[in-house]
Amino acid sequence: MPASASTVFRNLLPPEGAAHVVESPEGPVYYLDIGSGEPLLLVSAFGPQPGSTAWLLYREALEILARSRRCIVVELTNYGHTGPVTFHEPAHDVCVRAVVRVLDHLGLDRVAAVGTSMGATTCLDLALQHPERVERLVIGACHASTGGDPYLLAPFPSEVWNLHQASQADPHDRGKLRQLLRALWFDGDLVTDDLLDEILAFRTEHMDHWAAGAHSVSVPHSNVAALPEITVPVLVVHGRHDRMVPFEQALMIMSHLPQADVVVLNRCGHWPPMERPEEFARLVLEFVRGAEKGQR
């Protein structure tokens, strides 16, 4: 079992008893199981690798969601505790396998799936590869495809991507990590010295995950032409100030999914569940409750 939450990792690790591991041929898959009620799948996000844990992203939103839902939160391969895995294929395919292993382990046949950033693209891939497993999708801050999709207005690669590459090349550099996080999120005050200490310590303890990511090759794969195959209800939640994935990507996804609605959250960067947790949780709950009322 992973270490329980402590003073050192209070921002990165959940309370004791919330974290679990499924063993697989590709190594351990880490997930949180919090709350009770109808199951809700959540998948974590792109960020410092390693260091982008499920608890860091969702902890405040989970306080609300877990009051009425059983929240199953899967960490992306190599970003938190899941892995390490070295691969040569679309990165999201690796993450889909991890998600399916957790669903199978828990005996969950069909769920509403929620994801942000790379976790959202993983949820899209899950809906395309295993359509029978997904009843609704809440996504955002994402590209549709592994490797990204063309931008019409924004520069590519994005500012955050360039800062991420610089931080990954020097994973113990405090200044580069600070620059990355301040660009990743709208509110620079979230980037505290304590949080930097925690992420750097976590990275030091999980350098095998960093090495696996550094030696992996994510093969680009476009999902754009396949998006209309997704027929379940979709909600896209995107930060107005996302400097990793520009808002035009939300519009692109909506243009290929006529059933999708888009919500833009102001004063919000690449991680809506962290920066606007109350609004994010409210949107998710209203959307998934629509399934219970038979709404599309």
PDB file of C-alpha atoms in Angstrom:
ATOM      1  CA  MET A   1       0.000   0.000   0.000  1.00  0.00           C
ATOM      2  CA  PRO A   2       1.141   3.582  -0.599  1.00  0.00           C
ATOM      3  CA  ALA A   3       2.165   5.669   2.363  1.00  0.00           C
ATOM      4  CA  SER A   4      -0.657   7.330   4.253  1.00  0.00           C
ATOM      5  CA  ALA A   5      -1.067  11.094   4.318  1.00  0.00           C
ATOM      6  CA  SER A   6       1.387  12.917   6.539  1.00  0.00           C
ATOM      7  CA  THR A   7       2.447  16.422   7.392  1.00  0.00           C
ATOM      8  CA  VAL A   8       5.094  16.224   4.678  1.00  0.00           C
ATOM      9  CA  PHE A   9       2.654  15.325   1.897  1.00  0.00           C
ATOM     10  CA  ARG A  10      -0.603  16.833   3.145  1.00  0.00           C
ATOM     11  CA  ASN A  11      -1.268  18.475  -0.247  1.00  0.00           C
ATOM     12  CA  LEU A  12      -0.447  15.377  -2.286  1.00  0.00           C
ATOM     13  CA  LEU A  13      -1.805  12.400  -0.320  1.00  0.00           C
ATOM     14  CA  PRO A  14      -5.340  11.682   0.909  1.00  0.00           C
ATOM     15  CA  PRO A  15      -6.448  10.750   4.431  1.00  0.00           C
ATOM     16  CA  GLU A  16      -5.510   7.287   5.578  1.00  0.00           C
ATOM     17  CA  GLY A  17      -7.747   4.573   4.150  1.00  0.00           C
ATOM     18  CA  ALA A  18      -8.750   6.449   0.999  1.00  0.00           C
ATOM     19  CA  ALA A  19      -5.922   5.176  -1.255  1.00  0.00           C
ATOM     20  CA  HIS A  20      -5.805   1.718  -2.824  1.00  0.00           C
ATOM     21  CA  VAL A  21      -3.730  -0.174  -5.362  1.00  0.00           C
ATOM     22  CA  VAL A  22      -4.617  -2.667  -8.084  1.00  0.00           C
ATOM     23  CA  GLU A  23      -1.703  -4.811  -9.208  1.00  0.00           C
ATOM     24  CA  SER A  24      -1.361  -5.342 -12.946  1.00  0.00           C
ATOM     25  CA  PRO A  25       1.150  -6.698 -15.479  1.00  0.00           C
ATOM     26  CA  GLU A  26       2.259  -3.076 -15.969  1.00  0.00           C
ATOM     27  CA  GLY A  27       2.720  -2.473 -12.270  1.00  0.00           C
ATOM     28  CA  PRO A  28       0.525  -0.928  -9.584  1.00  0.00           C
ATOM     29  CA  VAL A  29      -2.450   1.267 -10.447  1.00  0.00           C
ATOM     30  CA  TYR A  30      -3.241   3.741  -7.686  1.00  0.00           C
ATOM     31  CA  TYR A  31      -6.724   5.059  -7.016  1.00  0.00           C
ATOM     32  CA  LEU A  32      -8.795   6.793  -4.365  1.00  0.00           C
ATOM     33  CA  ASP A  33     -12.168   5.481  -3.188  1.00  0.00           C
ATOM     34  CA  ILE A  34     -14.023   8.179  -1.267  1.00  0.00           C
ATOM     35  CA  GLY A  35     -17.703   8.665  -0.415  1.00  0.00           C
ATOM     36  CA  SER A  36     -20.785   6.555  -1.016  1.00  0.00           C
ATOM     37  CA  GLY A  37     -23.618   6.458  -3.502  1.00  0.00           C
ATOM     38  CA  GLU A  38     -23.646   5.975  -7.247  1.00  0.00           C
ATOM     39  CA  PRO A  39     -20.093   5.577  -8.575  1.00  0.00           C
ATOM     40  CA  LEU A  40     -18.342   8.465 -10.282  1.00  0.00           C
ATOM     41  CA  LEU A  41     -15.042   7.889 -12.088  1.00  0.00           C
ATOM     42  CA  LEU A  42     -12.500  10.696 -12.024  1.00  0.00           C
ATOM     43  CA  VAL A  43      -9.066  10.696 -13.692  1.00  0.00           C
ATOM     44  CA  SER A  44      -6.174  12.949 -12.673  1.00  0.00           C
ATOM     45  CA  ALA A  45      -4.370  15.578 -14.773  1.00  0.00           C
ATOM     46  CA  PHE A  46      -1.167  16.514 -16.571  1.00  0.00           C
ATOM     47  CA  GLY A  47       1.357  18.500 -14.558  1.00  0.00           C
ATOM     48  CA  PRO A  48       4.727  17.855 -12.904  1.00  0.00           C
ATOM     49  CA  GLN A  49       5.738  14.262 -13.653  1.00  0.00           C
ATOM     50  CA  PRO A  50       5.803  12.886 -11.032  1.00  0.00           C
ATOM     51  CA  GLY A  51       3.961  15.138  -8.608  1.00  0.00           C
ATOM     52  CA  SER A  52       0.524  15.553 -10.202  1.00  0.00           C
ATOM     53  CA  THR A  53      -1.383  13.419  -7.747  1.00  0.00           C
ATOM     54  CA  ALA A  54      -5.124  12.805  -7.738  1.00  0.00           C
ATOM     55  CA  TRP A  55      -5.472  14.360  -4.279  1.00  0.00           C
ATOM     56  CA  LEU A  56      -3.695  17.580  -5.277  1.00  0.00           C
ATOM     57  CA  LEU A  57      -6.101  18.081  -8.185  1.00  0.00           C
ATOM     58  CA  TYR A  58      -9.430  16.970  -6.728  1.00  0.00           C
ATOM     59  CA  ARG A  59      -9.201  17.215  -2.939  1.00  0.00           C
ATOM     60  CA  GLU A  60     -11.483  20.258  -2.497  1.00  0.00           C
ATOM     61  CA  ALA A  61     -13.962  19.143  -5.152  1.00  0.00           C
ATOM     62  CA  LEU A  62     -14.113  15.713  -3.493  1.00  0.00           C
ATOM     63  CA  GLU A  63     -15.331  17.294  -0.266  1.00  0.00           C
ATOM     64  CA  ILE A  64     -18.531  18.139  -2.173  1.00  0.00           C
ATOM     65  CA  LEU A  65     -18.766  15.252  -4.634  1.00  0.00           C
ATOM     66  CA  ALA A  66     -18.244  12.542  -2.023  1.00  0.00           C
ATOM     67  CA  ARG A  67     -21.280  13.676  -0.027  1.00  0.00           C
ATOM     68  CA  SER A  68     -23.551  12.015  -2.575  1.00  0.00           C
ATOM     69  CA  ARG A  69     -21.275   9.926  -4.820  1.00  0.00           C
ATOM     70  CA  ARG A  70     -18.754   7.156  -4.488  1.00  0.00           C
ATOM     71  CA  CYS A  71     -15.759   8.847  -6.102  1.00  0.00           C
ATOM     72  CA  ILE A  72     -13.212   6.538  -7.746  1.00  0.00           C
ATOM     73  CA  VAL A  73     -10.187   8.657  -8.694  1.00  0.00           C
ATOM     74  CA  VAL A  74      -7.513   6.993 -10.853  1.00  0.00           C
ATOM     75  CA  GLU A  75      -4.027   8.467 -11.093  1.00  0.00           C
ATOM     76  CA  LEU A  76      -2.427   8.771 -14.509  1.00  0.00           C
ATOM     77  CA  THR A  77       0.486   6.471 -15.268  1.00  0.00           C
ATOM     78  CA  ASN A  78       3.845   7.937 -14.150  1.00  0.00           C
ATOM     79  CA  TYR A  79       2.302  11.209 -12.859  1.00  0.00           C
ATOM     80  CA  GLY A  80       1.538  10.130  -9.301  1.00  0.00           C
ATOM     81  CA  HIS A  81       1.901   6.656  -7.835  1.00  0.00           C
ATOM     82  CA  THR A  82       0.665   4.589 -10.806  1.00  0.00           C
ATOM     83  CA  GLY A  83       3.533   2.860 -12.589  1.00  0.00           C
ATOM     84  CA  PRO A  84       6.338   3.220 -13.383  1.00  0.00           C
ATOM     85  CA  VAL A  85       5.651   2.164 -16.981  1.00  0.00           C
ATOM     86  CA  THR A  86       7.931   2.668 -19.977  1.00  0.00           C
ATOM     87  CA  PHE A  87       5.932   2.572 -23.211  1.00  0.00           C
ATOM     88  CA  HIS A  88       6.074   3.224 -26.965  1.00  0.00           C
ATOM     89  CA  GLU A  89       2.457   3.899 -27.955  1.00  0.00           C
ATOM     90  CA  PRO A  90      -0.153   6.628 -27.428  1.00  0.00           C
ATOM     91  CA  ALA A  91       0.185   7.657 -23.784  1.00  0.00           C
ATOM     92  CA  HIS A  92      -3.570   7.789 -23.309  1.00  0.00           C
ATOM     93  CA  ASP A  93      -3.888   4.112 -24.294  1.00  0.00           C
ATOM     94  CA  VAL A  94      -1.647   3.242 -21.349  1.00  0.00           C
ATOM     95  CA  CYS A  95      -3.840   5.320 -19.045  1.00  0.00           C
ATOM     96  CA  VAL A  96      -7.067   3.795 -20.405  1.00  0.00           C
ATOM     97  CA  ARG A  97      -5.760   0.345 -19.500  1.00  0.00           C
ATOM     98  CA  ALA A  98      -5.085   1.550 -15.963  1.00  0.00           C
ATOM     99  CA  VAL A  99      -8.627   2.940 -15.660  1.00  0.00           C
ATOM    100  CA  VAL A 100     -10.208  -0.249 -16.998  1.00  0.00           C
ATOM    101  CA  ARG A 101      -8.217  -2.341 -14.527  1.00  0.00           C
ATOM    102  CA  VAL A 102      -9.643  -0.318 -11.655  1.00  0.00           C
ATOM    103  CA  LEU A 103     -13.196  -0.543 -13.007  1.00  0.00           C
ATOM    104  CA  ASP A 104     -12.854  -4.301 -13.476  1.00  0.00           C
ATOM    105  CA  HIS A 105     -11.362  -4.715 -10.009  1.00  0.00           C
ATOM    106  CA  LEU A 106     -14.295  -2.869  -8.461  1.00  0.00           C
ATOM    107  CA  GLY A 107     -16.891  -4.601 -10.618  1.00  0.00           C
ATOM    108  CA  LEU A 108     -18.101  -1.340 -12.174  1.00  0.00           C
ATOM    109  CA  ASP A 109     -19.534  -2.011 -15.617  1.00  0.00           C
ATOM    110  CA  ARG A 110     -20.688   1.499 -16.575  1.00  0.00           C
ATOM    111  CA  VAL A 111     -19.904   4.892 -15.036  1.00  0.00           C
ATOM    112  CA  ALA A 112     -20.079   8.614 -15.542  1.00  0.00           C
ATOM    113  CA  ALA A 113     -16.484   9.610 -16.289  1.00  0.00           C
ATOM    114  CA  VAL A 114     -14.861  12.904 -15.280  1.00  0.00           C
ATOM    115  CA  GLY A 115     -11.433  14.068 -16.363  1.00  0.00           C
ATOM    116  CA  THR A 116      -9.298  17.175 -16.601  1.00  0.00           C
ATOM    117  CA  SER A 117      -6.402  17.739 -18.985  1.00  0.00           C
ATOM    118  CA  MET A 118      -4.704  14.438 -19.857  1.00  0.00           C
ATOM    119  CA  GLY A 119      -7.309  12.719 -17.679  1.00  0.00           C
ATOM    120  CA  ALA A 120     -10.046  14.156 -19.886  1.00  0.00           C
ATOM    121  CA  THR A 121      -8.421  12.853 -23.061  1.00  0.00           C
ATOM    122  CA  THR A 122      -8.116   9.505 -21.290  1.00  0.00           C
ATOM    123  CA  CYS A 123     -11.872   9.604 -20.630  1.00  0.00           C
ATOM    124  CA  LEU A 124     -12.520  10.409 -24.294  1.00  0.00           C
ATOM    125  CA  ASP A 125     -10.363   7.452 -25.299  1.00  0.00           C
ATOM    126  CA  LEU A 126     -12.195   5.277 -22.789  1.00  0.00           C
ATOM    127  CA  ALA A 127     -15.511   6.234 -24.405  1.00  0.00           C
ATOM    128  CA  LEU A 128     -14.138   5.442 -27.874  1.00  0.00           C
ATOM    129  CA  GLN A 129     -12.427   2.162 -26.954  1.00  0.00           C
ATOM    130  CA  HIS A 130     -15.027   0.921 -24.458  1.00  0.00           C
ATOM    131  CA  PRO A 131     -18.277   2.761 -25.228  1.00  0.00           C
ATOM    132  CA  GLU A 132     -20.278   0.298 -23.146  1.00  0.00           C
ATOM    133  CA  ARG A 133     -18.402   1.457 -19.997  1.00  0.00           C
ATOM    134  CA  VAL A 134     -19.277   5.182 -20.189  1.00  0.00           C
ATOM    135  CA  GLU A 135     -22.710   6.695 -19.614  1.00  0.00           C
ATOM    136  CA  ARG A 136     -21.739  10.394 -19.428  1.00  0.00           C
ATOM    137  CA  LEU A 137     -18.584  12.472 -19.870  1.00  0.00           C
ATOM    138  CA  VAL A 138     -17.344  15.589 -18.093  1.00  0.00           C
ATOM    139  CA  ILE A 139     -14.105  16.663 -19.737  1.00  0.00           C
ATOM    140  CA  GLY A 140     -12.116  19.836 -20.312  1.00  0.00           C
ATOM    141  CA  ALA A 141      -8.705  21.502 -20.425  1.00  0.00           C
ATOM    142  CA  CYS A 142      -7.867  18.856 -22.995  1.00  0.00           C
ATOM    143  CA  HIS A 143      -7.074  17.987 -26.551  1.00  0.00           C
ATOM    144  CA  ALA A 144      -9.146  15.317 -28.236  1.00  0.00           C
ATOM    145  CA  SER A 145      -6.047  13.500 -29.449  1.00  0.00           C
ATOM    146  CA  THR A 146      -2.777  12.080 -28.183  1.00  0.00           C
ATOM    147  CA  GLY A 147      -0.136  14.543 -29.297  1.00  0.00           C
ATOM    148  CA  GLY A 148      -2.603  17.422 -29.432  1.00  0.00           C
ATOM    149  CA  ASP A 149      -4.738  18.893 -32.187  1.00  0.00           C
ATOM    150  CA  PRO A 150      -4.005  21.846 -34.500  1.00  0.00           C
ATOM    151  CA  TYR A 151      -4.495  25.336 -33.089  1.00  0.00           C
ATOM    152  CA  LEU A 152      -6.048  28.035 -35.261  1.00  0.00           C
ATOM    153  CA  LEU A 153      -5.211  31.044 -33.083  1.00  0.00           C
ATOM    154  CA  ALA A 154      -2.975  30.106 -30.174  1.00  0.00           C
ATOM    155  CA  PRO A 155       0.758  29.392 -30.546  1.00  0.00           C
ATOM    156  CA  PHE A 156       1.964  25.807 -30.455  1.00  0.00           C
ATOM    157  CA  PRO A 157       3.620  24.438 -28.412  1.00  0.00           C
ATOM    158  CA  SER A 158       1.943  26.257 -25.552  1.00  0.00           C
ATOM    159  CA  GLU A 159       3.703  28.239 -22.837  1.00  0.00           C
ATOM    160  CA  VAL A 160       3.001  25.610 -20.185  1.00  0.00           C
ATOM    161  CA  TRP A 161       4.235  22.793 -22.398  1.00  0.00           C
ATOM    162  CA  ASN A 162       7.572  24.564 -22.892  1.00  0.00           C
ATOM    163  CA  LEU A 163       7.890  25.159 -19.138  1.00  0.00           C
ATOM    164  CA  HIS A 164       6.951  21.528 -18.469  1.00  0.00           C
ATOM    165  CA  GLN A 165       9.694  20.318 -20.777  1.00  0.00           C
ATOM    166  CA  ALA A 166      12.229  22.556 -19.038  1.00  0.00           C
ATOM    167  CA  SER A 167      11.152  21.287 -15.599  1.00  0.00           C
ATOM    168  CA  GLN A 168      11.216  17.655 -16.692  1.00  0.00           C
ATOM    169  CA  ALA A 169      14.753  18.096 -17.984  1.00  0.00           C
ATOM    170  CA  ASP A 170      15.838  19.304 -14.523  1.00  0.00           C
ATOM    171  CA  PRO A 171      13.328  17.720 -12.124  1.00  0.00           C
ATOM    172  CA  HIS A 172      14.980  18.925  -8.904  1.00  0.00           C
ATOM    173  CA  ASP A 173      15.187  22.575  -9.959  1.00  0.00           C
ATOM    174  CA  ARG A 174      12.913  24.582  -7.658  1.00  0.00           C
ATOM    175  CA  GLY A 175      12.790  27.655  -9.890  1.00  0.00           C
ATOM    176  CA  LYS A 176      11.711  25.744 -12.982  1.00  0.00           C
ATOM    177  CA  LEU A 177       9.017  23.910 -11.019  1.00  0.00           C
ATOM    178  CA  ARG A 178       7.748  27.215  -9.641  1.00  0.00           C
ATOM    179  CA  GLN A 179       7.578  28.708 -13.143  1.00  0.00           C
ATOM    180  CA  LEU A 180       5.644  25.688 -14.402  1.00  0.00           C
ATOM    181  CA  LEU A 181       3.058  25.771 -11.612  1.00  0.00           C
ATOM    182  CA  ARG A 182       2.549  29.535 -11.836  1.00  0.00           C
ATOM    183  CA  ALA A 183       1.751  29.135 -15.520  1.00  0.00           C
ATOM    184  CA  LEU A 184      -0.324  25.986 -14.996  1.00  0.00           C
ATOM    185  CA  TRP A 185      -2.718  27.733 -12.593  1.00  0.00           C
ATOM    186  CA  PHE A 186      -4.328  31.174 -12.766  1.00  0.00           C
ATOM    187  CA  ASP A 187      -3.816  31.988  -9.077  1.00  0.00           C
ATOM    188  CA  GLY A 188      -0.104  32.312  -8.424  1.00  0.00           C
ATOM    189  CA  ASP A 189      -0.719  32.311  -4.668  1.00  0.00           C
ATOM    190  CA  LEU A 190      -1.441  28.578  -4.917  1.00  0.00           C
ATOM    191  CA  VAL A 191       2.263  28.028  -5.563  1.00  0.00           C
ATOM    192  CA  THR A 192       3.506  28.117  -1.980  1.00  0.00           C
ATOM    193  CA  ASP A 193       6.922  27.181  -0.637  1.00  0.00           C
ATOM    194  CA  ASP A 194       5.328  24.287   1.257  1.00  0.00           C
ATOM    195  CA  LEU A 195       3.777  22.908  -1.928  1.00  0.00           C
ATOM    196  CA  LEU A 196       7.066  23.203  -3.806  1.00  0.00           C
ATOM    197  CA  ASP A 197       8.802  21.354  -0.966  1.00  0.00           C
ATOM    198  CA  GLU A 198       6.228  18.556  -1.144  1.00  0.00           C
ATOM    199  CA  ILE A 199       6.378  18.103  -4.894  1.00  0.00           C
ATOM    200  CA  LEU A 200      10.189  18.126  -4.936  1.00  0.00           C
ATOM    201  CA  ALA A 201      10.262  15.560  -2.131  1.00  0.00           C
ATOM    202  CA  PHE A 202       7.683  13.435  -3.917  1.00  0.00           C
ATOM    203  CA  ARG A 203       9.755  13.581  -7.098  1.00  0.00           C
ATOM    204  CA  THR A 204      12.838  12.488  -5.197  1.00  0.00           C
ATOM    205  CA  GLU A 205      10.958   9.454  -3.848  1.00  0.00           C
ATOM    206  CA  HIS A 206       9.552   8.557  -7.294  1.00  0.00           C
ATOM    207  CA  MET A 207      12.442   9.125  -9.689  1.00  0.00           C
ATOM    208  CA  ASP A 208      11.686   5.736 -11.241  1.00  0.00           C
ATOM    209  CA  HIS A 209       8.440   7.307 -12.512  1.00  0.00           C
ATOM    210  CA  TRP A 210      10.382  10.269 -13.876  1.00  0.00           C
ATOM    211  CA  ALA A 211      12.822   7.902 -15.635  1.00  0.00           C
ATOM    212  CA  ALA A 212       9.980   5.826 -17.093  1.00  0.00           C
ATOM    213  CA  GLY A 213       8.393   8.952 -18.513  1.00  0.00           C
ATOM    214  CA  ALA A 214      11.707  10.221 -19.850  1.00  0.00           C
ATOM    215  CA  HIS A 215      12.355   6.931 -21.660  1.00  0.00           C
ATOM    216  CA  SER A 216       8.820   6.557 -23.026  1.00  0.00           C
ATOM    217  CA  VAL A 217       7.603   7.614 -26.459  1.00  0.00           C
ATOM    218  CA  SER A 218       4.000   8.746 -26.779  1.00  0.00           C
ATOM    219  CA  VAL A 219       2.981   7.987 -30.359  1.00  0.00           C
ATOM    220  CA  PRO A 220       0.601  10.655 -31.730  1.00  0.00           C
ATOM    221  CA  HIS A 221      -2.912   9.470 -32.531  1.00  0.00           C
ATOM    222  CA  SER A 222      -5.809  11.628 -33.723  1.00  0.00           C
ATOM    223  CA  ASN A 223      -9.308  11.116 -32.334  1.00  0.00           C
ATOM    224  CA  VAL A 224     -10.952  14.002 -34.189  1.00  0.00           C
ATOM    225  CA  ALA A 225     -12.582  11.959 -36.946  1.00  0.00           C
ATOM    226  CA  ALA A 226     -13.853   9.435 -34.388  1.00  0.00           C
ATOM    227  CA  LEU A 227     -15.419  11.960 -31.996  1.00  0.00           C
ATOM    228  CA  PRO A 228     -18.920  11.716 -33.546  1.00  0.00           C
ATOM    229  CA  GLU A 229     -18.938   8.046 -32.481  1.00  0.00           C
ATOM    230  CA  ILE A 230     -19.396   9.288 -28.918  1.00  0.00           C
ATOM    231  CA  THR A 231     -23.142   9.600 -28.450  1.00  0.00           C
ATOM    232  CA  VAL A 232     -23.445   9.911 -24.671  1.00  0.00           C
ATOM    233  CA  PRO A 233     -24.090  13.341 -23.090  1.00  0.00           C
ATOM    234  CA  VAL A 234     -20.924  15.444 -22.781  1.00  0.00           C
ATOM    235  CA  LEU A 235     -20.074  18.508 -20.708  1.00  0.00           C
ATOM    236  CA  VAL A 236     -16.856  20.418 -21.389  1.00  0.00           C
ATOM    237  CA  VAL A 237     -15.517  22.550 -18.496  1.00  0.00           C
ATOM    238  CA  HIS A 238     -12.582  24.766 -19.462  1.00  0.00           C
ATOM    239  CA  GLY A 239     -10.621  27.500 -17.696  1.00  0.00           C
ATOM    240  CA  ARG A 240     -10.691  30.904 -19.382  1.00  0.00           C
ATOM    241  CA  HIS A 241      -7.003  31.441 -18.572  1.00  0.00           C
ATOM    242  CA  ASP A 242      -5.710  27.986 -19.543  1.00  0.00           C
ATOM    243  CA  ARG A 243      -2.153  28.494 -20.801  1.00  0.00           C
ATOM    244  CA  MET A 244      -1.585  24.809 -21.547  1.00  0.00           C
ATOM    245  CA  VAL A 245      -4.602  23.996 -23.725  1.00  0.00           C
ATOM    246  CA  PRO A 246      -6.207  27.098 -25.268  1.00  0.00           C
ATOM    247  CA  PHE A 247      -9.978  27.503 -25.017  1.00  0.00           C
ATOM    248  CA  GLU A 248     -10.334  27.049 -28.771  1.00  0.00           C
ATOM    249  CA  GLN A 249      -9.834  23.313 -28.163  1.00  0.00           C
ATOM    250  CA  ALA A 250     -13.091  23.203 -26.182  1.00  0.00           C
ATOM    251  CA  LEU A 251     -14.863  24.764 -29.152  1.00  0.00           C
ATOM    252  CA  MET A 252     -13.227  22.270 -31.517  1.00  0.00           C
ATOM    253  CA  ILE A 253     -14.425  19.344 -29.417  1.00  0.00           C
ATOM    254  CA  MET A 254     -17.923  20.818 -29.238  1.00  0.00           C
ATOM    255  CA  SER A 255     -17.983  21.224 -33.025  1.00  0.00           C
ATOM    256  CA  HIS A 256     -17.519  17.452 -33.416  1.00  0.00           C
ATOM    257  CA  LEU A 257     -19.899  16.528 -30.587  1.00  0.00           C
ATOM    258  CA  PRO A 258     -23.267  18.172 -31.270  1.00  0.00           C
ATOM    259  CA  GLN A 259     -24.621  16.961 -27.914  1.00  0.00           C
ATOM    260  CA  ALA A 260     -21.820  18.659 -25.945  1.00  0.00           C
ATOM    261  CA  ASP A 261     -22.241  21.813 -23.876  1.00  0.00           C
ATOM    262  CA  VAL A 262     -19.298  24.021 -22.937  1.00  0.00           C
ATOM    263  CA  VAL A 263     -18.868  25.962 -19.681  1.00  0.00           C
ATOM    264  CA  VAL A 264     -16.040  28.494 -19.324  1.00  0.00           C
ATOM    265  CA  LEU A 265     -14.807  29.307 -15.825  1.00  0.00           C
ATOM    266  CA  ASN A 266     -13.199  32.717 -15.436  1.00  0.00           C
ATOM    267  CA  ARG A 267     -10.167  33.276 -13.199  1.00  0.00           C
ATOM    268  CA  CYS A 268      -9.200  29.675 -13.834  1.00  0.00           C
ATOM    269  CA  GLY A 269      -6.213  28.038 -15.466  1.00  0.00           C
ATOM    270  CA  HIS A 270      -5.539  24.458 -16.515  1.00  0.00           C
ATOM    271  CA  TRP A 271      -6.952  22.731 -13.394  1.00  0.00           C
ATOM    272  CA  PRO A 272     -10.620  23.764 -12.872  1.00  0.00           C
ATOM    273  CA  PRO A 273     -11.256  21.187 -10.074  1.00  0.00           C
ATOM    274  CA  MET A 274      -8.465  22.772  -8.025  1.00  0.00           C
ATOM    275  CA  GLU A 275      -8.998  26.449  -8.810  1.00  0.00           C
ATOM    276  CA  ARG A 276     -12.818  26.511  -8.926  1.00  0.00           C
ATOM    277  CA  PRO A 277     -13.717  23.418  -6.865  1.00  0.00           C
ATOM    278  CA  GLU A 278     -17.193  24.466  -5.735  1.00  0.00           C
ATOM    279  CA  GLU A 279     -18.308  25.467  -9.219  1.00  0.00           C
ATOM    280  CA  PHE A 280     -16.693  22.397 -10.763  1.00  0.00           C
ATOM    281  CA  ALA A 281     -18.360  20.025  -8.298  1.00  0.00           C
ATOM    282  CA  ARG A 282     -21.733  21.723  -8.780  1.00  0.00           C
ATOM    283  CA  LEU A 283     -21.482  21.380 -12.556  1.00  0.00           C
ATOM    284  CA  VAL A 284     -20.528  17.715 -12.302  1.00  0.00           C
ATOM    285  CA  LEU A 285     -23.332  16.864  -9.899  1.00  0.00           C
ATOM    286  CA  GLU A 286     -25.978  18.706 -11.904  1.00  0.00           C
ATOM    287  CA  PHE A 287     -24.818  16.962 -15.050  1.00  0.00           C
ATOM    288  CA  VAL A 288     -24.694  13.422 -13.657  1.00  0.00           C
ATOM    289  CA  ARG A 289     -28.033  13.892 -11.905  1.00  0.00           C
ATOM    290  CA  GLY A 290     -29.471  14.537 -15.341  1.00  0.00           C
ATOM    291  CA  ALA A 291     -28.814  10.872 -16.115  1.00  0.00           C
ATOM    292  CA  GLU A 292     -31.040   9.878 -13.215  1.00  0.00           C
ATOM    293  CA  LYS A 293     -33.808  12.112 -14.606  1.00  0.00           C
ATOM    294  CA  GLY A 294     -33.383  10.741 -18.111  1.00  0.00           C
ATOM    295  CA  GLN A 295     -32.050  14.042 -19.505  1.00  0.00           C
ATOM    296  CA  ARG A 296     -29.611  14.269 -22.356  1.00  0.00           C
TER     297      ARG A 296
END
